[in-house]
Amino acid sequence: MLIEPSLVYGLVAAQFPHWADLPVEAVDASGTANTIYRLGADKAVRLPRTEGSAADVATEHRWLPLLAARLPFPVPLPLAQGVPDKAFPWPWSVCTWLDGTNPRPGDGSSASELLAADLAEFVLALRRIDAADAPPAYRSEPLASRDPAAREALAALGGVLDRASATAVWNEALTAEPFTDRPVWVHGDLQPGNVLVADGRLTAVIDFGCTGLADPAVDLIAAWYRSPFGVVRAAQPGRRPGTEGGTGPCQHRPRRRTGRDESRRAVRRAPLAPR
């Protein structure tokens, strides 16, 4: 669905008229699941691109206020939940705007041990939050459940990355012992597009559409994107690759180039070797 500024103006004016006079500005870093527009100086409008991502709206409104109060770094706070209408078929959100930039490959200010330590602090604080009644994370199934999709993606990526090395790493990951402990809160998509930084430090974590309970190894996806995050050992407490975390980014589809694409290309160029 093509989401233009005029649509956002219309939705806000119709459902939240007290914000109707605020300017609407497109955000270049909109992700694969949501289109993001800035609303005024301190708000953001998130409109899901698909019916599947629309289901995340209720999850974020239910759980983000609870998580925000217990995390050491800012996260978006829901301010209002829009409802489907004739102009837009799914629920949508207005949330707080958070300043910062996404870390990118080659950005020396973002490749620091301090940033890795900040990420570790965030992940560990999230894991400690009470898991009572929490939903399962989007990435909560065993890694083996993604094996067919991963091999299909690897087959399609010949010439894009070292397929033999990538397959060897994947095969080794499949031998990890299954996770049997109590699941914990995870962000679920801790990649550079969902991290905001300034002066080499973490300023905020955004996009909790995948959040919920899972194997804690899921959030080591930050280490998989090791090029833009620089030093990541501090962000790997108890590395254990036995749960699905980052197979989705292996999918290769022609589309508009984004900052996330730059990070993925950097990961593909990085040496792959079984650990």
mmCIF file of C-alpha atoms in Angstrom:
data_model
loop_
_atom_site.group_PDB
_atom_site.id
_atom_site.type_symbol
_atom_site.label_atom_id
_atom_site.label_comp_id
_atom_site.label_asym_id
_atom_site.label_seq_id
_atom_site.Cartn_x
_atom_site.Cartn_y
_atom_site.Cartn_z
ATOM 1 C CA MET A 1 0.000 0.000 0.000
ATOM 2 C CA LEU A 2 1.267 3.449 -0.952
ATOM 3 C CA ILE A 3 1.109 5.715 2.098
ATOM 4 C CA GLU A 4 1.335 9.388 1.168
ATOM 5 C CA PRO A 5 1.528 12.428 3.484
ATOM 6 C CA SER A 6 -2.020 13.366 2.480
ATOM 7 C CA LEU A 7 -3.278 10.063 3.887
ATOM 8 C CA VAL A 8 -1.494 10.701 7.193
ATOM 9 C CA TYR A 9 -2.892 14.243 7.399
ATOM 10 C CA GLY A 10 -6.390 12.892 6.781
ATOM 11 C CA LEU A 11 -6.144 10.115 9.372
ATOM 12 C CA VAL A 12 -4.779 12.416 12.065
ATOM 13 C CA ALA A 13 -7.336 15.159 11.345
ATOM 14 C CA ALA A 14 -10.260 12.731 11.399
ATOM 15 C CA GLN A 15 -9.309 10.716 14.466
ATOM 16 C CA PHE A 16 -7.146 13.108 16.514
ATOM 17 C CA PRO A 17 -8.272 16.603 15.516
ATOM 18 C CA HIS A 18 -6.298 18.221 18.350
ATOM 19 C CA TRP A 19 -3.155 17.306 16.348
ATOM 20 C CA ALA A 20 -4.559 18.286 12.943
ATOM 21 C CA ASP A 21 -2.440 21.454 12.675
ATOM 22 C CA LEU A 22 0.883 19.671 13.253
ATOM 23 C CA PRO A 23 3.207 19.277 10.247
ATOM 24 C CA VAL A 24 3.702 15.802 8.779
ATOM 25 C CA GLU A 25 7.179 14.854 7.573
ATOM 26 C CA ALA A 26 8.239 11.606 5.857
ATOM 27 C CA VAL A 27 11.037 9.655 7.547
ATOM 28 C CA ASP A 28 13.689 8.123 5.291
ATOM 29 C CA ALA A 29 14.334 5.267 7.695
ATOM 30 C CA SER A 30 10.872 3.701 7.481
ATOM 31 C CA GLY A 31 11.215 -0.046 7.858
ATOM 32 C CA THR A 32 9.868 -3.118 6.136
ATOM 33 C CA ALA A 33 6.848 -3.473 8.465
ATOM 34 C CA ASN A 34 5.798 0.132 9.029
ATOM 35 C CA THR A 35 5.823 3.486 7.276
ATOM 36 C CA ILE A 36 6.923 6.247 9.651
ATOM 37 C CA TYR A 37 5.989 9.923 9.534
ATOM 38 C CA ARG A 38 7.089 12.566 11.989
ATOM 39 C CA LEU A 39 4.181 14.495 13.461
ATOM 40 C CA GLY A 40 5.195 17.872 14.798
ATOM 41 C CA ALA A 41 8.393 18.037 16.837
ATOM 42 C CA ASP A 42 7.842 15.236 19.320
ATOM 43 C CA LYS A 43 5.536 12.623 17.818
ATOM 44 C CA ALA A 44 5.685 9.880 15.191
ATOM 45 C CA VAL A 45 2.927 8.185 13.211
ATOM 46 C CA ARG A 46 3.461 4.479 12.500
ATOM 47 C CA LEU A 47 1.311 2.914 9.800
ATOM 48 C CA PRO A 48 1.652 -0.825 9.163
ATOM 49 C CA ARG A 49 2.451 -1.879 5.628
ATOM 50 C CA THR A 50 0.757 -5.278 5.899
ATOM 51 C CA GLU A 51 -2.038 -6.993 7.793
ATOM 52 C CA GLY A 52 0.553 -9.056 9.657
ATOM 53 C CA SER A 53 2.412 -6.022 10.969
ATOM 54 C CA ALA A 54 -0.909 -4.408 11.909
ATOM 55 C CA ALA A 55 -1.276 -7.093 14.579
ATOM 56 C CA ASP A 56 1.785 -5.609 16.332
ATOM 57 C CA VAL A 57 -0.046 -2.371 17.144
ATOM 58 C CA ALA A 58 -2.034 -3.840 20.026
ATOM 59 C CA THR A 59 1.062 -5.590 21.398
ATOM 60 C CA GLU A 60 3.074 -2.376 21.469
ATOM 61 C CA HIS A 61 0.269 -0.394 23.110
ATOM 62 C CA ARG A 62 -0.208 -3.074 25.748
ATOM 63 C CA TRP A 63 3.415 -3.696 26.686
ATOM 64 C CA LEU A 64 5.609 -0.703 25.823
ATOM 65 C CA PRO A 65 4.520 1.437 28.791
ATOM 66 C CA LEU A 66 5.406 -1.429 31.139
ATOM 67 C CA LEU A 67 8.770 -2.075 29.479
ATOM 68 C CA ALA A 68 9.682 1.624 29.250
ATOM 69 C CA ALA A 69 9.446 2.067 32.995
ATOM 70 C CA ARG A 70 11.983 -0.696 33.549
ATOM 71 C CA LEU A 71 14.542 -0.058 30.807
ATOM 72 C CA PRO A 72 17.697 2.070 31.100
ATOM 73 C CA PHE A 73 17.277 3.677 27.644
ATOM 74 C CA PRO A 74 14.289 5.442 26.075
ATOM 75 C CA VAL A 75 11.793 3.520 23.936
ATOM 76 C CA PRO A 76 8.776 4.890 22.038
ATOM 77 C CA LEU A 77 5.718 5.461 24.207
ATOM 78 C CA PRO A 78 2.289 4.996 22.603
ATOM 79 C CA LEU A 79 0.228 8.182 22.710
ATOM 80 C CA ALA A 80 -2.821 7.167 20.693
ATOM 81 C CA GLN A 81 -4.099 4.201 18.705
ATOM 82 C CA GLY A 82 -5.821 4.883 15.406
ATOM 83 C CA VAL A 83 -8.594 2.653 14.130
ATOM 84 C CA PRO A 84 -9.238 1.318 10.613
ATOM 85 C CA ASP A 85 -11.445 3.433 8.358
ATOM 86 C CA LYS A 86 -12.250 3.796 4.667
ATOM 87 C CA ALA A 87 -8.904 5.446 3.974
ATOM 88 C CA PHE A 88 -6.720 2.917 5.811
ATOM 89 C CA PRO A 89 -7.704 -0.681 6.606
ATOM 90 C CA TRP A 90 -5.637 -1.400 9.739
ATOM 91 C CA PRO A 91 -5.000 -0.011 13.218
ATOM 92 C CA TRP A 92 -2.101 2.439 13.489
ATOM 93 C CA SER A 93 -0.222 4.365 16.160
ATOM 94 C CA VAL A 94 0.937 7.752 17.294
ATOM 95 C CA CYS A 95 3.931 7.501 19.614
ATOM 96 C CA THR A 96 6.722 9.659 20.995
ATOM 97 C CA TRP A 97 9.491 10.755 18.644
ATOM 98 C CA LEU A 98 13.020 9.863 19.776
ATOM 99 C CA ASP A 99 16.111 11.653 18.478
ATOM 100 C CA GLY A 100 19.223 9.897 17.213
ATOM 101 C CA THR A 101 20.635 8.291 14.086
ATOM 102 C CA ASN A 102 20.992 4.669 13.015
ATOM 103 C CA PRO A 103 24.541 3.248 13.158
ATOM 104 C CA ARG A 104 25.940 2.559 9.702
ATOM 105 C CA PRO A 105 28.873 0.545 8.357
ATOM 106 C CA GLY A 106 32.040 2.605 8.437
ATOM 107 C CA ASP A 107 30.694 5.015 11.027
ATOM 108 C CA GLY A 108 33.544 5.063 13.523
ATOM 109 C CA SER A 109 31.544 6.883 16.185
ATOM 110 C CA SER A 110 29.105 3.968 16.275
ATOM 111 C CA ALA A 111 31.759 1.225 16.338
ATOM 112 C CA SER A 112 32.737 1.458 19.977
ATOM 113 C CA GLU A 113 32.997 -0.676 23.063
ATOM 114 C CA LEU A 114 30.798 1.871 24.829
ATOM 115 C CA LEU A 115 27.960 1.264 22.370
ATOM 116 C CA ALA A 116 28.370 -2.493 22.784
ATOM 117 C CA ALA A 117 28.215 -2.072 26.558
ATOM 118 C CA ASP A 118 25.079 0.073 26.229
ATOM 119 C CA LEU A 119 23.429 -2.622 24.114
ATOM 120 C CA ALA A 120 24.362 -5.254 26.670
ATOM 121 C CA GLU A 121 22.893 -3.133 29.459
ATOM 122 C CA PHE A 122 19.650 -2.759 27.514
ATOM 123 C CA VAL A 123 19.374 -6.476 26.683
ATOM 124 C CA LEU A 124 20.112 -7.608 30.225
ATOM 125 C CA ALA A 125 17.615 -5.144 31.722
ATOM 126 C CA LEU A 126 14.953 -6.365 29.292
ATOM 127 C CA ARG A 127 15.603 -9.981 30.271
ATOM 128 C CA ARG A 128 15.065 -9.169 33.950
ATOM 129 C CA ILE A 129 11.539 -7.780 33.463
ATOM 130 C CA ASP A 130 8.736 -9.929 34.870
ATOM 131 C CA ALA A 131 7.533 -12.293 32.148
ATOM 132 C CA ALA A 132 4.072 -12.956 33.636
ATOM 133 C CA ASP A 133 1.352 -12.984 30.945
ATOM 134 C CA ALA A 134 3.806 -11.743 28.288
ATOM 135 C CA PRO A 135 3.206 -12.884 24.699
ATOM 136 C CA PRO A 136 5.611 -15.068 22.712
ATOM 137 C CA ALA A 137 8.075 -13.120 20.594
ATOM 138 C CA TYR A 138 7.859 -13.158 16.812
ATOM 139 C CA ARG A 139 11.199 -14.990 16.818
ATOM 140 C CA SER A 140 10.529 -17.581 19.480
ATOM 141 C CA GLU A 141 10.667 -20.887 17.633
ATOM 142 C CA PRO A 142 13.682 -23.260 17.456
ATOM 143 C CA LEU A 143 16.259 -22.408 14.817
ATOM 144 C CA ALA A 144 15.553 -25.660 12.969
ATOM 145 C CA SER A 145 12.060 -24.420 12.114
ATOM 146 C CA ARG A 146 13.683 -21.896 9.778
ATOM 147 C CA ASP A 147 15.900 -24.448 8.052
ATOM 148 C CA PRO A 148 13.853 -24.762 4.804
ATOM 149 C CA ALA A 149 13.557 -20.990 4.418
ATOM 150 C CA ALA A 150 17.228 -20.455 5.244
ATOM 151 C CA ARG A 151 18.386 -22.990 2.656
ATOM 152 C CA GLU A 152 16.096 -21.475 0.057
ATOM 153 C CA ALA A 153 17.601 -18.056 0.787
ATOM 154 C CA LEU A 154 21.156 -19.420 0.663
ATOM 155 C CA ALA A 155 20.443 -21.004 -2.710
ATOM 156 C CA ALA A 156 19.244 -17.648 -4.033
ATOM 157 C CA LEU A 157 22.268 -15.762 -2.730
ATOM 158 C CA GLY A 158 24.954 -17.351 -4.856
ATOM 159 C CA GLY A 159 27.215 -14.553 -6.054
ATOM 160 C CA VAL A 160 25.990 -12.239 -3.314
ATOM 161 C CA LEU A 161 27.849 -13.890 -0.438
ATOM 162 C CA ASP A 162 30.174 -16.844 0.158
ATOM 163 C CA ARG A 163 27.439 -19.452 0.072
ATOM 164 C CA ALA A 164 29.638 -22.358 1.161
ATOM 165 C CA SER A 165 30.885 -20.527 4.246
ATOM 166 C CA ALA A 166 27.412 -19.251 5.100
ATOM 167 C CA THR A 167 26.007 -22.768 4.800
ATOM 168 C CA ALA A 168 28.745 -24.127 7.061
ATOM 169 C CA VAL A 169 27.910 -21.536 9.708
ATOM 170 C CA TRP A 170 24.210 -22.375 9.410
ATOM 171 C CA ASN A 171 24.848 -26.099 9.710
ATOM 172 C CA GLU A 172 26.940 -25.566 12.827
ATOM 173 C CA ALA A 173 24.219 -23.403 14.393
ATOM 174 C CA LEU A 174 21.695 -26.202 13.874
ATOM 175 C CA THR A 175 23.779 -28.499 16.098
ATOM 176 C CA ALA A 176 23.352 -26.259 19.155
ATOM 177 C CA GLU A 177 21.434 -27.761 22.049
ATOM 178 C CA PRO A 178 17.782 -26.639 22.107
ATOM 179 C CA PHE A 179 16.767 -23.952 24.578
ATOM 180 C CA THR A 180 14.877 -25.502 27.501
ATOM 181 C CA ASP A 181 15.038 -22.790 30.171
ATOM 182 C CA ARG A 182 12.301 -20.302 30.981
ATOM 183 C CA PRO A 183 11.930 -17.764 28.125
ATOM 184 C CA VAL A 184 12.681 -14.112 28.803
ATOM 185 C CA TRP A 185 11.712 -10.783 27.308
ATOM 186 C CA VAL A 186 13.519 -10.032 24.035
ATOM 187 C CA HIS A 187 13.318 -7.104 21.662
ATOM 188 C CA GLY A 188 13.335 -9.539 18.746
ATOM 189 C CA ASP A 189 14.762 -7.295 16.023
ATOM 190 C CA LEU A 190 17.804 -5.582 17.495
ATOM 191 C CA GLN A 191 19.361 -4.556 14.187
ATOM 192 C CA PRO A 192 20.839 -1.146 13.299
ATOM 193 C CA GLY A 193 17.594 0.254 11.904
ATOM 194 C CA ASN A 194 15.986 -0.144 15.330
ATOM 195 C CA VAL A 195 18.837 1.410 17.307
ATOM 196 C CA LEU A 196 19.441 5.144 17.727
ATOM 197 C CA VAL A 197 22.868 6.506 18.635
ATOM 198 C CA ALA A 198 24.649 9.802 19.211
ATOM 199 C CA ASP A 199 28.372 10.345 19.788
ATOM 200 C CA GLY A 200 29.026 6.610 19.869
ATOM 201 C CA ARG A 201 26.479 5.889 22.610
ATOM 202 C CA LEU A 202 23.035 4.310 22.585
ATOM 203 C CA THR A 203 20.262 6.908 22.895
ATOM 204 C CA ALA A 204 17.134 4.820 22.264
ATOM 205 C CA VAL A 205 15.763 1.513 20.975
ATOM 206 C CA ILE A 206 12.704 1.561 18.711
ATOM 207 C CA ASP A 207 10.256 -0.765 16.907
ATOM 208 C CA PHE A 208 9.033 -3.387 19.357
ATOM 209 C CA GLY A 209 6.790 -5.174 16.876
ATOM 210 C CA CYS A 210 8.679 -8.453 17.390
ATOM 211 C CA THR A 211 8.947 -8.231 21.187
ATOM 212 C CA GLY A 212 7.858 -10.923 23.609
ATOM 213 C CA LEU A 213 9.213 -14.021 25.317
ATOM 214 C CA ALA A 214 11.870 -16.205 23.708
ATOM 215 C CA ASP A 215 15.301 -17.741 24.072
ATOM 216 C CA PRO A 216 17.593 -14.859 25.148
ATOM 217 C CA ALA A 217 19.916 -15.723 22.257
ATOM 218 C CA VAL A 218 17.439 -14.013 19.907
ATOM 219 C CA ASP A 219 18.754 -10.568 20.823
ATOM 220 C CA LEU A 220 22.287 -11.552 19.838
ATOM 221 C CA ILE A 221 21.164 -10.525 16.370
ATOM 222 C CA ALA A 222 23.008 -7.327 17.346
ATOM 223 C CA ALA A 223 26.235 -9.340 17.140
ATOM 224 C CA TRP A 224 25.246 -10.738 13.733
ATOM 225 C CA TYR A 225 25.176 -7.145 12.529
ATOM 226 C CA ARG A 226 28.660 -6.755 13.970
ATOM 227 C CA SER A 227 30.012 -4.395 11.281
ATOM 228 C CA PRO A 228 27.969 -1.297 12.203
ATOM 229 C CA PHE A 229 28.014 -2.121 15.912
ATOM 230 C CA GLY A 230 31.790 -2.535 16.040
ATOM 231 C CA VAL A 231 32.936 -4.377 19.148
ATOM 232 C CA VAL A 232 30.174 -6.733 20.264
ATOM 233 C CA ARG A 233 31.688 -9.072 22.831
ATOM 234 C CA ALA A 234 30.210 -6.986 25.630
ATOM 235 C CA ALA A 235 26.797 -7.478 24.054
ATOM 236 C CA GLN A 236 27.075 -11.269 23.984
ATOM 237 C CA PRO A 237 26.391 -12.513 27.522
ATOM 238 C CA GLY A 238 26.145 -16.280 27.156
ATOM 239 C CA ARG A 239 26.353 -16.581 23.360
ATOM 240 C CA ARG A 240 24.355 -19.587 22.201
ATOM 241 C CA PRO A 241 22.983 -19.637 18.657
ATOM 242 C CA GLY A 242 20.238 -22.234 19.133
ATOM 243 C CA THR A 243 17.174 -20.092 18.469
ATOM 244 C CA GLU A 244 15.953 -18.371 15.332
ATOM 245 C CA GLY A 245 17.052 -14.777 15.350
ATOM 246 C CA GLY A 246 18.429 -13.426 12.112
ATOM 247 C CA THR A 247 17.410 -15.706 9.276
ATOM 248 C CA GLY A 248 14.901 -13.206 7.936
ATOM 249 C CA PRO A 249 17.601 -10.802 6.674
ATOM 250 C CA CYS A 250 18.958 -13.563 4.423
ATOM 251 C CA GLN A 251 15.952 -13.072 2.179
ATOM 252 C CA HIS A 252 16.962 -11.324 -1.016
ATOM 253 C CA ARG A 253 14.373 -9.167 -2.752
ATOM 254 C CA PRO A 254 14.868 -6.269 -5.160
ATOM 255 C CA ARG A 255 13.551 -3.123 -3.437
ATOM 256 C CA ARG A 256 14.380 0.452 -2.492
ATOM 257 C CA ARG A 257 17.831 0.810 -0.943
ATOM 258 C CA THR A 258 17.812 1.772 2.746
ATOM 259 C CA GLY A 259 20.258 2.145 5.637
ATOM 260 C CA ARG A 260 19.334 -1.371 6.713
ATOM 261 C CA ASP A 261 20.413 -2.619 3.277
ATOM 262 C CA GLU A 262 23.837 -1.013 3.783
ATOM 263 C CA SER A 263 24.226 -2.920 7.040
ATOM 264 C CA ARG A 264 23.210 -6.184 5.404
ATOM 265 C CA ARG A 265 25.708 -5.697 2.599
ATOM 266 C CA ALA A 266 28.432 -5.046 5.155
ATOM 267 C CA VAL A 267 27.533 -8.275 6.951
ATOM 268 C CA ARG A 268 27.642 -10.197 3.662
ATOM 269 C CA ARG A 269 31.117 -8.802 2.940
ATOM 270 C CA ALA A 270 32.415 -9.761 6.390
ATOM 271 C CA PRO A 271 34.315 -13.062 6.651
ATOM 272 C CA LEU A 272 32.115 -16.030 7.461
ATOM 273 C CA ALA A 273 33.592 -18.900 9.424
ATOM 274 C CA PRO A 274 32.157 -21.441 11.841
ATOM 275 C CA ARG A 275 32.794 -20.500 15.468
#
